[in-house]
Amino acid sequence: NVAQRNSRKFVVVCLGVGALAGKYSREVNEAKPAGKDGQTVEFRIAKLNQVWEKAQRMQLSPVRHAELHSDLKIQEKDELQWKKMKVEGLDENGEKEAQLRRNFNVILAKYGMDGKRDTRPLESNYLKDHDTKEEDMFADPRLNKLWNKAESSGKFSSEELMNLKREFQHHKDKIHEYNILMDTVSRTEEIHKNVISPLEGDAKEHVLHQKHTELKQKMRDLNQGFERLRKLSHEGFSEDSEFREPRVIELWEAAKRANLSEDELDSLKEELHHFETKVEKHSHYQEQLELSHQKLRHVEALGDKEHIKRNQEKYNTLAEKTREIGYKMKKHMQDLNNKISRQGLEHNEL
């Protein structure tokens, strides 16, 4: 039937241009690749498999383990795209290649695989929050001071305080990511240039900022994020808050600064609502994964083999699903970031 064939063609074309939500599932659901010995491997790039195999031997929490998988999946997608670009003669100046190398080094540093002891504290899992001393909850004096002030102000209901805490936690994670990127960039600079007398402190940071727009942008984001937290802490949440999730709020704020038309903003707002659902779903699965892991440990201690097997299967399914949702969410976030900066640039050029 011609109509059926045409409709099938239409779906294929839509998938090709990424017009359907299914584009985030396609890569995830592909059959796992085979290694040189014919055994199935997790990724299609050898160095990513090496990282993943090393992670199996490390004491990563279940949520961190799932996060690493989705970060590696994003890296795999970007590297495979870059290989196609290279074949087509694009990326002649090697800018994209350098960024990919940097992203890979950031992943290694983020999960403690760069052979360097990381003294920067990061434990995003809110289930562990009660272990942290209240006065040093966010490992940053400015954040802690602001949080303590907000918490004791009496302006916030307990639900609002929970939301505010998530915003602070998100900012803490971003400081950590910035420090890792700063460290990675500065180390690669020194290795490449074989610097005899490396610059120290602020002077070094200033030079690197001039050379790396990514670092400059991250610092700008941090400053804007802190200003937003300061405003929130003093004025409280407004009634007409569009979004709840810190990452989504950040994208929306960036979109409003990007000089977009009303129609573009409306369309983006709708997409951000869909994205927020994904972020919330991901958080829910992370929570369930952590609880499932605790239950599995409890059952293992009791020693009933049948019970252990059942819980292990449940846990494995949940871990797989958490990775998949994490990848889809990160991919969507990447697309949204690109869309906002691209549209903003187009408007500025007009």
Short mmCIF file of N, CA and C in Angstrom, two decimals, residues 50-139:
data_model
loop_
_atom_site.label_atom_id
_atom_site.label_comp_id
_atom_site.label_asym_id
_atom_site.label_seq_id
_atom_site.Cartn_x
_atom_site.Cartn_y
_atom_site.Cartn_z
N GLN A 50 37.12 0.68 28.46
CA GLN A 50 38.15 0.55 29.51
C GLN A 50 37.73 1.30 30.78
N VAL A 51 37.16 2.51 30.59
CA VAL A 51 36.69 3.30 31.74
C VAL A 51 35.56 2.56 32.44
N TRP A 52 34.62 2.01 31.65
CA TRP A 52 33.47 1.31 32.23
C TRP A 52 33.91 0.06 33.00
N GLU A 53 34.88 -0.67 32.43
CA GLU A 53 35.38 -1.87 33.12
C GLU A 53 36.08 -1.49 34.42
N LYS A 54 36.82 -0.39 34.39
CA LYS A 54 37.50 0.07 35.60
C LYS A 54 36.46 0.45 36.67
N ALA A 55 35.36 1.06 36.21
CA ALA A 55 34.30 1.50 37.14
C ALA A 55 33.67 0.31 37.86
N GLN A 56 33.62 -0.86 37.18
CA GLN A 56 33.04 -2.05 37.82
C GLN A 56 33.83 -2.46 39.06
N ARG A 57 35.13 -2.12 39.04
CA ARG A 57 36.00 -2.53 40.16
C ARG A 57 36.06 -1.46 41.25
N MET A 58 35.41 -0.33 41.00
CA MET A 58 35.46 0.78 41.98
C MET A 58 34.23 0.76 42.89
N GLN A 59 34.34 1.42 44.00
CA GLN A 59 33.24 1.46 44.96
C GLN A 59 32.33 2.69 44.70
N LEU A 60 31.79 2.76 43.47
CA LEU A 60 30.88 3.87 43.17
C LEU A 60 29.49 3.53 43.69
N SER A 61 28.77 4.54 44.17
CA SER A 61 27.40 4.29 44.60
C SER A 61 26.56 3.94 43.36
N PRO A 62 25.42 3.26 43.53
CA PRO A 62 24.60 2.88 42.37
C PRO A 62 24.21 4.07 41.50
N VAL A 63 23.89 5.20 42.15
CA VAL A 63 23.46 6.38 41.38
C VAL A 63 24.65 6.94 40.59
N ARG A 64 25.83 7.01 41.20
CA ARG A 64 27.03 7.51 40.51
C ARG A 64 27.40 6.59 39.34
N HIS A 65 27.23 5.30 39.56
CA HIS A 65 27.53 4.29 38.54
C HIS A 65 26.64 4.51 37.31
N ALA A 66 25.35 4.72 37.57
CA ALA A 66 24.39 4.97 36.49
C ALA A 66 24.70 6.29 35.78
N GLU A 67 25.10 7.30 36.58
CA GLU A 67 25.45 8.62 36.02
C GLU A 67 26.67 8.50 35.10
N LEU A 68 27.66 7.74 35.54
CA LEU A 68 28.86 7.54 34.71
C LEU A 68 28.47 6.92 33.38
N HIS A 69 27.58 5.91 33.42
CA HIS A 69 27.17 5.24 32.18
C HIS A 69 26.55 6.24 31.21
N SER A 70 25.65 7.10 31.72
CA SER A 70 24.99 8.04 30.79
C SER A 70 25.97 9.11 30.30
N ASP A 71 26.95 9.50 31.13
CA ASP A 71 27.99 10.43 30.67
C ASP A 71 28.85 9.80 29.56
N LEU A 72 29.18 8.52 29.73
CA LEU A 72 29.99 7.82 28.71
C LEU A 72 29.18 7.65 27.41
N LYS A 73 27.88 7.44 27.57
CA LYS A 73 26.99 7.27 26.40
C LYS A 73 26.94 8.58 25.60
N ILE A 74 26.87 9.70 26.31
CA ILE A 74 26.88 11.01 25.64
C ILE A 74 28.23 11.22 24.93
N GLN A 75 29.32 10.85 25.62
CA GLN A 75 30.66 10.98 25.04
C GLN A 75 30.77 10.13 23.77
N GLU A 76 30.24 8.91 23.83
CA GLU A 76 30.27 8.00 22.67
C GLU A 76 29.53 8.63 21.49
N LYS A 77 28.33 9.15 21.76
CA LYS A 77 27.53 9.79 20.70
C LYS A 77 28.32 10.94 20.07
N ASP A 78 28.91 11.79 20.92
CA ASP A 78 29.64 12.97 20.42
C ASP A 78 30.88 12.57 19.61
N GLU A 79 31.59 11.53 20.08
CA GLU A 79 32.80 11.10 19.37
C GLU A 79 32.46 10.48 18.02
N LEU A 80 31.37 9.69 17.96
CA LEU A 80 30.97 9.08 16.69
C LEU A 80 30.52 10.15 15.70
N GLN A 81 29.83 11.17 16.22
CA GLN A 81 29.42 12.29 15.35
C GLN A 81 30.64 13.02 14.82
N TRP A 82 31.64 13.20 15.69
CA TRP A 82 32.86 13.90 15.30
C TRP A 82 33.61 13.12 14.21
N LYS A 83 33.63 11.78 14.33
CA LYS A 83 34.31 10.95 13.31
C LYS A 83 33.68 11.17 11.93
N LYS A 84 32.33 11.29 11.91
CA LYS A 84 31.65 11.57 10.64
C LYS A 84 32.05 12.95 10.12
N MET A 85 32.10 13.93 11.03
CA MET A 85 32.50 15.29 10.64
C MET A 85 33.89 15.29 10.01
N LYS A 86 34.77 14.52 10.62
CA LYS A 86 36.16 14.49 10.16
C LYS A 86 36.25 13.92 8.74
N VAL A 87 35.47 12.86 8.51
CA VAL A 87 35.43 12.23 7.18
C VAL A 87 34.94 13.26 6.15
N GLU A 88 34.00 14.11 6.56
CA GLU A 88 33.44 15.12 5.65
C GLU A 88 34.33 16.36 5.55
N GLY A 89 35.50 16.31 6.19
CA GLY A 89 36.45 17.42 6.09
C GLY A 89 36.12 18.61 6.99
N LEU A 90 35.23 18.39 7.96
CA LEU A 90 34.89 19.47 8.90
C LEU A 90 35.85 19.40 10.10
N ASP A 91 35.79 20.36 10.97
CA ASP A 91 36.67 20.47 12.15
C ASP A 91 38.14 20.51 11.76
N GLU A 92 38.45 21.30 10.74
CA GLU A 92 39.84 21.39 10.25
C GLU A 92 40.79 21.94 11.31
N ASN A 93 40.30 22.88 12.11
CA ASN A 93 41.19 23.48 13.12
C ASN A 93 41.29 22.62 14.39
N GLY A 94 40.57 21.50 14.42
CA GLY A 94 40.68 20.56 15.56
C GLY A 94 40.01 21.03 16.84
N GLU A 95 39.15 22.07 16.72
CA GLU A 95 38.50 22.63 17.91
C GLU A 95 37.58 21.61 18.59
N LYS A 96 36.78 20.94 17.76
CA LYS A 96 35.82 19.95 18.28
C LYS A 96 36.57 18.78 18.92
N GLU A 97 37.66 18.36 18.28
CA GLU A 97 38.47 17.25 18.80
C GLU A 97 39.04 17.60 20.18
N ALA A 98 39.52 18.84 20.30
CA ALA A 98 40.09 19.28 21.59
C ALA A 98 39.01 19.30 22.67
N GLN A 99 37.81 19.73 22.28
CA GLN A 99 36.71 19.78 23.25
C GLN A 99 36.32 18.37 23.70
N LEU A 100 36.31 17.42 22.76
CA LEU A 100 35.98 16.03 23.11
C LEU A 100 37.02 15.44 24.06
N ARG A 101 38.28 15.76 23.79
CA ARG A 101 39.35 15.26 24.67
C ARG A 101 39.18 15.84 26.08
N ARG A 102 38.82 17.14 26.11
CA ARG A 102 38.59 17.81 27.38
C ARG A 102 37.41 17.18 28.12
N ASN A 103 36.32 16.94 27.38
CA ASN A 103 35.13 16.32 27.99
C ASN A 103 35.45 14.95 28.59
N PHE A 104 36.28 14.20 27.86
CA PHE A 104 36.66 12.86 28.34
C PHE A 104 37.48 12.98 29.63
N ASN A 105 38.43 13.92 29.65
CA ASN A 105 39.25 14.12 30.85
C ASN A 105 38.40 14.58 32.04
N VAL A 106 37.37 15.38 31.73
CA VAL A 106 36.45 15.84 32.78
C VAL A 106 35.70 14.64 33.38
N ILE A 107 35.27 13.71 32.53
CA ILE A 107 34.59 12.50 33.03
C ILE A 107 35.52 11.72 33.96
N LEU A 108 36.77 11.53 33.53
CA LEU A 108 37.74 10.80 34.35
C LEU A 108 37.92 11.47 35.71
N ALA A 109 38.05 12.81 35.70
CA ALA A 109 38.25 13.54 36.95
C ALA A 109 37.01 13.49 37.83
N LYS A 110 35.84 13.61 37.20
CA LYS A 110 34.56 13.64 37.92
C LYS A 110 34.33 12.36 38.72
N TYR A 111 34.78 11.22 38.17
CA TYR A 111 34.54 9.94 38.84
C TYR A 111 35.81 9.37 39.49
N GLY A 112 36.82 10.25 39.66
CA GLY A 112 38.03 9.83 40.38
C GLY A 112 38.87 8.81 39.65
N MET A 113 38.93 8.92 38.29
CA MET A 113 39.70 7.95 37.50
C MET A 113 40.90 8.58 36.81
N ASP A 114 41.24 9.81 37.22
CA ASP A 114 42.34 10.49 36.53
C ASP A 114 43.66 10.31 37.27
N GLY A 115 43.67 9.40 38.25
CA GLY A 115 44.90 9.12 38.99
C GLY A 115 45.28 10.23 39.94
N LYS A 116 44.35 11.17 40.15
CA LYS A 116 44.66 12.31 41.01
C LYS A 116 43.65 12.30 42.14
N ARG A 117 44.13 12.43 43.36
CA ARG A 117 43.19 12.41 44.49
C ARG A 117 42.39 13.71 44.47
N ASP A 118 41.06 13.56 44.40
CA ASP A 118 40.21 14.74 44.33
C ASP A 118 39.84 15.20 45.73
N THR A 119 40.29 16.39 46.07
CA THR A 119 40.02 16.91 47.42
C THR A 119 38.72 17.71 47.46
N ARG A 120 38.12 17.91 46.25
CA ARG A 120 36.86 18.67 46.23
C ARG A 120 35.72 17.75 46.62
N PRO A 121 34.99 18.08 47.67
CA PRO A 121 33.92 17.18 48.10
C PRO A 121 32.74 17.24 47.15
N LEU A 122 32.20 16.08 46.80
CA LEU A 122 30.94 16.06 46.04
C LEU A 122 30.18 14.80 46.38
N GLU A 123 29.06 14.96 47.03
CA GLU A 123 28.15 13.82 47.24
C GLU A 123 26.75 14.36 47.04
N SER A 124 26.29 14.27 45.80
CA SER A 124 25.02 14.91 45.46
C SER A 124 23.83 14.18 46.03
N ASN A 125 24.03 12.93 46.40
CA ASN A 125 22.89 12.12 46.79
C ASN A 125 22.24 12.66 48.05
N TYR A 126 21.03 13.19 47.88
CA TYR A 126 20.37 13.84 49.02
C TYR A 126 20.04 12.85 50.13
N LEU A 127 20.07 11.54 49.83
CA LEU A 127 19.81 10.55 50.88
C LEU A 127 20.92 10.59 51.93
N LYS A 128 22.07 11.18 51.54
CA LYS A 128 23.20 11.23 52.48
C LYS A 128 23.28 12.59 53.19
N ASP A 129 22.36 13.48 52.85
CA ASP A 129 22.44 14.85 53.38
C ASP A 129 22.53 14.91 54.89
N HIS A 130 21.83 13.96 55.57
CA HIS A 130 21.79 14.05 57.04
C HIS A 130 23.15 13.78 57.68
N ASP A 131 24.10 13.22 56.88
CA ASP A 131 25.44 12.97 57.44
C ASP A 131 26.30 14.23 57.47
N THR A 132 25.88 15.25 56.73
CA THR A 132 26.71 16.44 56.58
C THR A 132 26.46 17.42 57.72
N LYS A 133 27.55 18.04 58.19
CA LYS A 133 27.37 19.07 59.23
C LYS A 133 26.61 20.24 58.62
N GLU A 134 25.59 20.68 59.34
CA GLU A 134 24.68 21.72 58.83
C GLU A 134 25.42 22.97 58.37
N GLU A 135 26.44 23.39 59.15
CA GLU A 135 27.09 24.66 58.81
C GLU A 135 28.01 24.53 57.59
N ASP A 136 28.31 23.30 57.14
CA ASP A 136 29.19 23.14 55.98
C ASP A 136 28.52 22.27 54.91
N MET A 137 27.22 22.47 54.77
CA MET A 137 26.46 21.60 53.89
C MET A 137 26.86 21.71 52.43
N PHE A 138 27.23 22.92 51.98
CA PHE A 138 27.46 23.13 50.55
C PHE A 138 28.94 23.34 50.20
N ALA A 139 29.82 23.09 51.17
CA ALA A 139 31.28 23.12 50.93
C ALA A 139 31.75 24.42 50.28
#
